CSV table of C-alpha atoms and ligand atoms in Angstrom, one decimal:
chain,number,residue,atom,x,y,z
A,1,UNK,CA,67.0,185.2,89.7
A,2,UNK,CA,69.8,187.4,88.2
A,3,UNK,CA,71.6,189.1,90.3
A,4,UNK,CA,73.6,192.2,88.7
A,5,UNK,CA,73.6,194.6,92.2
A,6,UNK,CA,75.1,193.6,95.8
A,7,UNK,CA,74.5,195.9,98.9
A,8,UNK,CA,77.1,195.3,101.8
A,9,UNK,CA,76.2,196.2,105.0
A,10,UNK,CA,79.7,196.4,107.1
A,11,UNK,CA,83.0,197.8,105.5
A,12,UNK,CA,84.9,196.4,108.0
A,13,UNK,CA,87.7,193.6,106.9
A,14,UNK,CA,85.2,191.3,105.8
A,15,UNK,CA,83.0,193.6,103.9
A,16,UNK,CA,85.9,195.4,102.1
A,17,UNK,CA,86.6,192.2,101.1
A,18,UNK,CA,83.8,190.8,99.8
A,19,UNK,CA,83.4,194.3,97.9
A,20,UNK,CA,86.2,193.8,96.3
A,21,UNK,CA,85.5,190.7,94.9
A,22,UNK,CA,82.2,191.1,93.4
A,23,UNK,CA,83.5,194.4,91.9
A,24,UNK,CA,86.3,192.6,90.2
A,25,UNK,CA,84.0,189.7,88.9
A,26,UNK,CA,81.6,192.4,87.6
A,27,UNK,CA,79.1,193.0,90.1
A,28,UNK,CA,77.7,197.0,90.8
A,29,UNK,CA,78.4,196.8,95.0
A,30,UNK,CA,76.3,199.5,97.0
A,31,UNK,CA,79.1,199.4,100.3
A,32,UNK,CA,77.6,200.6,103.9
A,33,UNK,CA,78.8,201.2,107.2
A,34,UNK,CA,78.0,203.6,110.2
A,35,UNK,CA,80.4,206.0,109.5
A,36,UNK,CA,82.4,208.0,106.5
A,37,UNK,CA,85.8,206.9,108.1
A,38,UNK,CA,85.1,203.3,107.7
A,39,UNK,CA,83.8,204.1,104.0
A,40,UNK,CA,86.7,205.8,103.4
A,41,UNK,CA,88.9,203.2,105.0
A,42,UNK,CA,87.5,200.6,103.3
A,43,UNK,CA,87.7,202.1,99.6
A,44,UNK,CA,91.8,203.0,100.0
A,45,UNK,CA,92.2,199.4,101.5
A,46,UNK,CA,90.4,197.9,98.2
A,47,UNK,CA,92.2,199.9,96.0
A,48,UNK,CA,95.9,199.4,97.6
A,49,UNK,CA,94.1,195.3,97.4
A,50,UNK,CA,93.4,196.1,93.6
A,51,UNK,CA,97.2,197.9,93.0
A,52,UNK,CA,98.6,194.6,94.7
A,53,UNK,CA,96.8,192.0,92.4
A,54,UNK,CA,98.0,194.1,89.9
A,55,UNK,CA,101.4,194.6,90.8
A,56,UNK,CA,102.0,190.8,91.3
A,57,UNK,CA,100.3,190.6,87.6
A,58,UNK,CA,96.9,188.9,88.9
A,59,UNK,CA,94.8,191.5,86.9
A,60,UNK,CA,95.0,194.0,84.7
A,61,UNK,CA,95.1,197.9,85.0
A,62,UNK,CA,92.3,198.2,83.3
A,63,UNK,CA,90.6,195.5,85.4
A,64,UNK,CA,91.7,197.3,88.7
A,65,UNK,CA,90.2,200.5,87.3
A,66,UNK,CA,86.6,198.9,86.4
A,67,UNK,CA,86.4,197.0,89.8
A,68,UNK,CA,87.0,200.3,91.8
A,69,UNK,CA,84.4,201.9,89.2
A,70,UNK,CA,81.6,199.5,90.3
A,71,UNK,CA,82.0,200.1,94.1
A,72,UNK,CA,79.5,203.3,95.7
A,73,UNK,CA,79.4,203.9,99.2
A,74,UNK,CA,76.6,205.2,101.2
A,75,UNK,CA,75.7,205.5,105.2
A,76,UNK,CA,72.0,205.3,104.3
A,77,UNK,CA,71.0,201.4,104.6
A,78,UNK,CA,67.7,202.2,103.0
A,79,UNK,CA,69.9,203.1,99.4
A,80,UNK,CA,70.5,199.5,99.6
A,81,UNK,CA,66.6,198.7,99.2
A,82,UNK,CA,66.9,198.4,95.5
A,83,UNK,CA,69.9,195.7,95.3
A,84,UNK,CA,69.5,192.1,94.2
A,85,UNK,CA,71.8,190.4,97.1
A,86,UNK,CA,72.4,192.3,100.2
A,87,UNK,CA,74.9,190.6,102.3
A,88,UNK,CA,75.6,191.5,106.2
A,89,UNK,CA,78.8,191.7,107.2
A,90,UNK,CA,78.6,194.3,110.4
A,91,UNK,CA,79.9,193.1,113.8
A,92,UNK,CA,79.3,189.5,115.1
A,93,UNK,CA,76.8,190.7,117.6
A,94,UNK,CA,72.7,189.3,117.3
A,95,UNK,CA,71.3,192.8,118.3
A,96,UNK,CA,73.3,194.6,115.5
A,97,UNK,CA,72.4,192.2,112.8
A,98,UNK,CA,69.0,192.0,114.1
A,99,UNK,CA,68.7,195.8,114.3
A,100,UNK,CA,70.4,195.7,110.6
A,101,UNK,CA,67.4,193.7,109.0
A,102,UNK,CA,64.8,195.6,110.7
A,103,UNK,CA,66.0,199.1,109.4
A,104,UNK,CA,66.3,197.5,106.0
A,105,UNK,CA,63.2,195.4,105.5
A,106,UNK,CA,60.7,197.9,104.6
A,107,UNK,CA,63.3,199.2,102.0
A,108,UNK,CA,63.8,195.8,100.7
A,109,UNK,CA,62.3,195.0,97.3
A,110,UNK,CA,60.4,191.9,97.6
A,111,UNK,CA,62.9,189.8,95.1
A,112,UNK,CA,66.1,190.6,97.2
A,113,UNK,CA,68.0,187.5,98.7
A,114,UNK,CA,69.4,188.8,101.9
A,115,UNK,CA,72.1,187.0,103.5
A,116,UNK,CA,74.6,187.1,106.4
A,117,UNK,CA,78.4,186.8,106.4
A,118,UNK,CA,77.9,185.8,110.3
A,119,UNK,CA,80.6,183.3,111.3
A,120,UNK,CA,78.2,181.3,113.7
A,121,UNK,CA,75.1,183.1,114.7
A,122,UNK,CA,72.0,180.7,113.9
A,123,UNK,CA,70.8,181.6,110.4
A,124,UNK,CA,67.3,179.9,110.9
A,125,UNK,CA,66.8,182.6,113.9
A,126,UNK,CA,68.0,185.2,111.8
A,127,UNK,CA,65.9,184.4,108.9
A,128,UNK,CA,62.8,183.9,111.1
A,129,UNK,CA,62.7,187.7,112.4
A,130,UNK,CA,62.7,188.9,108.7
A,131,UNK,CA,59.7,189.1,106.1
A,132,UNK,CA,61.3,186.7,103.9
A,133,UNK,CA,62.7,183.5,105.5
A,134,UNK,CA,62.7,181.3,102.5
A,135,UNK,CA,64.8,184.1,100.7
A,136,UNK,CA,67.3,184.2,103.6
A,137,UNK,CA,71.0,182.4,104.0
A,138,UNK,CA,74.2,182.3,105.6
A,139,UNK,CA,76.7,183.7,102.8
A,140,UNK,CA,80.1,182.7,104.8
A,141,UNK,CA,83.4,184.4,103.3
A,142,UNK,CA,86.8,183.7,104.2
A,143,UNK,CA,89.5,186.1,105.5
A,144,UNK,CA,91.1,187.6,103.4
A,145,UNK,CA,88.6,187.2,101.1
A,146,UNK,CA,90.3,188.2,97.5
A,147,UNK,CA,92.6,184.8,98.7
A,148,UNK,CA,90.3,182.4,100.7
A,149,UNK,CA,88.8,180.0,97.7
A,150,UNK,CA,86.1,178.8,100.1
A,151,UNK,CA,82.4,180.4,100.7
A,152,UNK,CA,80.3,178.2,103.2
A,153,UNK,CA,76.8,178.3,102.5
A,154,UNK,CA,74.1,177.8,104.8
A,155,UNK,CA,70.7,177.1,104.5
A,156,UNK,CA,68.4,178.1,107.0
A,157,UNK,CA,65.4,175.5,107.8
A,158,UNK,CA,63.3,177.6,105.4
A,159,UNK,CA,65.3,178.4,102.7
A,160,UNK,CA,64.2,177.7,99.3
A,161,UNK,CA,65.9,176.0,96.6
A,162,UNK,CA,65.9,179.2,94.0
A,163,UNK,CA,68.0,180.8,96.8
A,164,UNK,CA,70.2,178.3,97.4
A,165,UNK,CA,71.1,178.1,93.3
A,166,UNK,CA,71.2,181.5,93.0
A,167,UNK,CA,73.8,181.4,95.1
A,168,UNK,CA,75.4,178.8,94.4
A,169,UNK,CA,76.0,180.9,90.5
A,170,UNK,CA,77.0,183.7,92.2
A,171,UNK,CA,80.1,181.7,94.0
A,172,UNK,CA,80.7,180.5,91.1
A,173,UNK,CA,81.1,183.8,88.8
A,174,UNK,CA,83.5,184.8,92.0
A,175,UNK,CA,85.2,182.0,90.6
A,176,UNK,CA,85.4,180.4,94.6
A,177,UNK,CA,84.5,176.9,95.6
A,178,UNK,CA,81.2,176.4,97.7
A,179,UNK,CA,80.4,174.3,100.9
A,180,UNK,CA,77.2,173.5,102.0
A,181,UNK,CA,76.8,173.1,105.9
A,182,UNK,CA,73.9,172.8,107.9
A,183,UNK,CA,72.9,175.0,110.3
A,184,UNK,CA,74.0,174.7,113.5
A,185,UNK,CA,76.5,176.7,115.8
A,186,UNK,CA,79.8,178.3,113.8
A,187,UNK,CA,78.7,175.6,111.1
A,188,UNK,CA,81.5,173.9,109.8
A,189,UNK,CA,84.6,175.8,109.1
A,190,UNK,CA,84.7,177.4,112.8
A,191,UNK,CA,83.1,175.0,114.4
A,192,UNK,CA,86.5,173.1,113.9
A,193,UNK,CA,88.7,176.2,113.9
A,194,UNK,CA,87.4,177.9,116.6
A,195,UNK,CA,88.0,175.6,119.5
A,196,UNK,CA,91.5,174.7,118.8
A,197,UNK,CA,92.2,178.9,118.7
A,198,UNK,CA,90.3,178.6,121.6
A,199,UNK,CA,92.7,175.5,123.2
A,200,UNK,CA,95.5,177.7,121.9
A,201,UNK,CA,94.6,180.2,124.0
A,202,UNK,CA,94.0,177.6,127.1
A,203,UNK,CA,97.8,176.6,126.5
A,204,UNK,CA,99.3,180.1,126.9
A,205,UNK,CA,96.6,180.8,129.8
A,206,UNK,CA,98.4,177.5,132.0
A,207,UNK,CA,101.7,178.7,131.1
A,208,UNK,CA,102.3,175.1,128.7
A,209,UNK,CA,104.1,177.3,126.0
A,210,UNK,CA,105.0,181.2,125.0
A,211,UNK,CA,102.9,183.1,122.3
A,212,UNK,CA,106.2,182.2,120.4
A,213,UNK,CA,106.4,178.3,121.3
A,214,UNK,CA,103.0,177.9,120.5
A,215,UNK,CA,102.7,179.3,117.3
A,216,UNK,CA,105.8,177.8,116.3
A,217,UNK,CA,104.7,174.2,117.1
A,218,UNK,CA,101.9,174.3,115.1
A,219,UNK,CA,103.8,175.9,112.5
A,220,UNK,CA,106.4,173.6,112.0
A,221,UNK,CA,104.9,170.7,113.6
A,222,UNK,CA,101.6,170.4,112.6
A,223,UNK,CA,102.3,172.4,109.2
A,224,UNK,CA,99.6,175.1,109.2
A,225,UNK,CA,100.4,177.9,107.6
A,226,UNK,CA,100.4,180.5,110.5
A,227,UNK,CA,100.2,179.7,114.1
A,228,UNK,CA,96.7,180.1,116.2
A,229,UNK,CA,97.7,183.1,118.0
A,230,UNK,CA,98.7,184.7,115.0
A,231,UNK,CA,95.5,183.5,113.5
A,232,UNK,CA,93.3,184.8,115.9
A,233,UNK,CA,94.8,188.0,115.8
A,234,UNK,CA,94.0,188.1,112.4
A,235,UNK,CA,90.4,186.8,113.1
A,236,UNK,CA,90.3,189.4,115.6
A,237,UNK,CA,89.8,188.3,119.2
A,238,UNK,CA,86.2,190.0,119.4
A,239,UNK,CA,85.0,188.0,116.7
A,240,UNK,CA,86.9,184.8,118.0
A,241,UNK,CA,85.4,185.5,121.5
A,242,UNK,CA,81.7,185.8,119.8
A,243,UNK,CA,82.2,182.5,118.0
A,244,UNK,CA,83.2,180.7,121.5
A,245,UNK,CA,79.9,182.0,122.9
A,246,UNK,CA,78.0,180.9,120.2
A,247,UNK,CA,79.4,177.4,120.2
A,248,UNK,CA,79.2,177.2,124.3
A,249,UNK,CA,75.4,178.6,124.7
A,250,UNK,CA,74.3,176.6,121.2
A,251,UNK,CA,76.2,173.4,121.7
A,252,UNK,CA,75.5,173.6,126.0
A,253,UNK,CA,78.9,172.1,126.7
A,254,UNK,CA,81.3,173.0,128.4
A,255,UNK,CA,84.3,171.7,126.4
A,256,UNK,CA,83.4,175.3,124.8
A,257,UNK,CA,83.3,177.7,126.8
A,258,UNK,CA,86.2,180.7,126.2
A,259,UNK,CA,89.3,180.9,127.7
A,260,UNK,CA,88.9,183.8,130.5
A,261,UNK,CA,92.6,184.7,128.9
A,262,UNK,CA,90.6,185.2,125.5
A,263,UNK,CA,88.0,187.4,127.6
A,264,UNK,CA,91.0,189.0,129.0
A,265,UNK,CA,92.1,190.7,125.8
A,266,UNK,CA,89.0,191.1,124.6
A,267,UNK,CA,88.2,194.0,127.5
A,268,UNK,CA,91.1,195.4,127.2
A,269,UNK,CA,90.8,196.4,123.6
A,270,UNK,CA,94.1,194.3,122.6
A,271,UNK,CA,91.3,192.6,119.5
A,272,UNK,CA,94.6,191.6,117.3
A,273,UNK,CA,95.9,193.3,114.0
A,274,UNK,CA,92.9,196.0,113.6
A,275,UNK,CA,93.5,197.7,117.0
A,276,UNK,CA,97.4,196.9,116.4
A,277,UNK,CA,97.6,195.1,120.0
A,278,UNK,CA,96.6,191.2,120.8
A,279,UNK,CA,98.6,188.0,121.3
A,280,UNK,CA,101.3,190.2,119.4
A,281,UNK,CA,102.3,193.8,119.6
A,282,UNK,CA,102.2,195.4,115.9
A,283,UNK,CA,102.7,198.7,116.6
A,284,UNK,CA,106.3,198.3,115.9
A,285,UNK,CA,108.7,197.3,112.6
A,286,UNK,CA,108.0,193.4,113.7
A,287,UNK,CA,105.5,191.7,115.7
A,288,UNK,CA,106.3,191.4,119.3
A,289,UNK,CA,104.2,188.4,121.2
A,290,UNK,CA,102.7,190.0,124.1
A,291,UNK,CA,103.1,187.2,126.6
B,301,LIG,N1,87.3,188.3,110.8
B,301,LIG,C1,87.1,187.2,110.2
B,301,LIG,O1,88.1,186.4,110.0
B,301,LIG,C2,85.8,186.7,109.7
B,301,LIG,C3,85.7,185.7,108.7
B,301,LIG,C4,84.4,185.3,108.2
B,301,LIG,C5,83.3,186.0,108.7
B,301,LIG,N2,83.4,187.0,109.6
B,301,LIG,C6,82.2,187.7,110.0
B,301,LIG,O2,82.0,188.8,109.2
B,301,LIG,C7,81.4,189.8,110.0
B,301,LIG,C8,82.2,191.1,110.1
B,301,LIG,O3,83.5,190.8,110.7
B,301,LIG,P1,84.8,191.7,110.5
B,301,LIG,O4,85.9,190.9,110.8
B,301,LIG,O5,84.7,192.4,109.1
B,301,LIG,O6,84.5,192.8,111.6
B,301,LIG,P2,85.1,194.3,111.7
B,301,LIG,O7,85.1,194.7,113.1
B,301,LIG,O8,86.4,194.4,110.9
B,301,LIG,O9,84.0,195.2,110.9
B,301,LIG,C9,82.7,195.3,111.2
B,301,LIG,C10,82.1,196.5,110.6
B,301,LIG,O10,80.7,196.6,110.8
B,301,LIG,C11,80.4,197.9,111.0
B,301,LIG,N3,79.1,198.1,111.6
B,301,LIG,C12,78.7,197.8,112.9
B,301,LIG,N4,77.4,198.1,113.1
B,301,LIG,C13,76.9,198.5,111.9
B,301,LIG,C14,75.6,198.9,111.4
B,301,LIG,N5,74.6,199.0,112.3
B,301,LIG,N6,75.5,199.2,110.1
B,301,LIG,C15,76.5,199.2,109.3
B,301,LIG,N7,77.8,198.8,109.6
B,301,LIG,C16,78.0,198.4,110.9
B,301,LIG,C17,81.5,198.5,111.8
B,301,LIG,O11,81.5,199.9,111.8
B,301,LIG,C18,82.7,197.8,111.2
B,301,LIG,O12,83.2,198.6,110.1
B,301,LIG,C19,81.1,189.2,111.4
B,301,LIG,O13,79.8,188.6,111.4
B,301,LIG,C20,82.1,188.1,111.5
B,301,LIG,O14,81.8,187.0,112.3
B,301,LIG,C21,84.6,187.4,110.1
């Protein structure tokens, strides 16, 4: 299996991302999404991504200017029939993916891998509502996805060993570092994440520590990089909230189900940095905790 042409389904933070990093590594990418505005969006964000690599003399001009050539857009999932690898990367919700592969399939050429960027759904239930199980795995980037080295990849129970290799080369001509994990709820890398986000949240919720004091703890004494509040913000508290329910109605236990404070922000809107408003205010010069 040779795989030359990538459809995207999603151009949200994650699929811009993962657009930008098959362009640059020589891949043509087919990008889709539901409307022009997120096309649009998604293109100026991957070029002011490129300019940046550039700028901090990662790549070349030239380089920038190729990758940016490679990239089409289109709000017809059916143009992305005639790609080699179509990954998924539209909202974590079951009925959108589902409805996703179902408008697809009979567009689909028979050879196509199709895979999902899904941060926990089950890729064996996934797979099993398409035509092509065995050709059918979890394809799990990292945000931001020009830095994050890691890609988890999960095999469904079907999934065949041609897929899984072919796969396995494309990571590797992205130039990132493969995981395999099984598949079972939010699979490895979220499965561990997720929860202590969610205890995060549980902290704030019983009035233990601030947005600030938390995130500050863990910053300086746990040494993570950025604090969990700040992380999920980033993650997006939709998403986070998704993964939680994953985890609680997969895993049936309770030690996972979401903090009603996480629920909380979630219908309000406040979903972190992409609707500027979530455990920190960003609609300002800095970041202002919102609790
Ligand atoms: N945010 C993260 O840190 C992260 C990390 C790894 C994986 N993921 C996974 O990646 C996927 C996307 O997450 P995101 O953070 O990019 O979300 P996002 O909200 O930034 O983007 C989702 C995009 O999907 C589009 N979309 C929705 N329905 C669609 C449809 N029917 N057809 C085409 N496009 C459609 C939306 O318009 C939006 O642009 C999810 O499955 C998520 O779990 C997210």
């Amino acid at each position: 299996m040779d795989i030359k042409t990538v459809g995207i389904v999603g151009a949200g933070q994650m699929g811009n991302g993962i657009a930008h990093v098959f362009a640059l590594a020589g891949f043509d990418v087919l990008l889709n999404d539901i409307t022009q505005g997120a096309l649009d969006n998604a293109v100026g964000l991957i070029d002011r991504n490129l300019e940046r690599q550039v700028a901090r003399g990662k790549i070349t001009e030239d380089e920038r200017k190729a990758a940016l050539g490679r990239i089409r857009t289109t709000l017809k999932l059916a143009d992305l029939g005639q790609t080699d690898l179509v990954i998924e990367a539209a909202t974590e919700r079951e009925t959108v993916k589902q409805a996703i592969f179902e408008d697809l399939l009979p567009h689909l050429k028979p050879t196509t891998i199709l895979t999902s960027n899904t941060s926990s759904i089950s890729i064996t239930r996934l797979a099993s509502r398409t035509d092509r199980p065995e050709k059918f795995m979890g394809f799990h980037f990292m945000n931001p996805v020009p830095v994050m080295q890691l890609v988890e990849l999960i095999r469904g129970i079907a999934t065949d060993d041609p897929t899984y290799k072919a796969l396995l080369k494309v990571v590797e001509k992205l130039g990132k570092t493969a995981a395999s994990a099984e598949d079972f709820p939010a699979f490895i890398v979220n499965r561990i994440l997720m929860p202590m986000i969610n205890e995060a949240v549980y902290t704030l919720y019983e009035g233990v520590g601030s947005v600030k004091s938390i995130d500050e703890s863990l910053k300086l004494g746990a040494n993570h990089p950025m604090g969990p509040l700040e992380l999920a913000d980033f993650i997006g508290l939709d998403t986070c909230l998704a993964i939680m329910n994953v985890l609680h109605d997969g895993l049936a236990d309770t030690k996972y189900r979401p903090c009603p404070l996480l629920t909380k922000y979630v219908e309000a809107g406040w979903l972190g940095r992409k609707t500027q408003r979530g455990f920190y205010d960003y609609r300002g010069e800095v970041p202002v905790p919102t609790r």
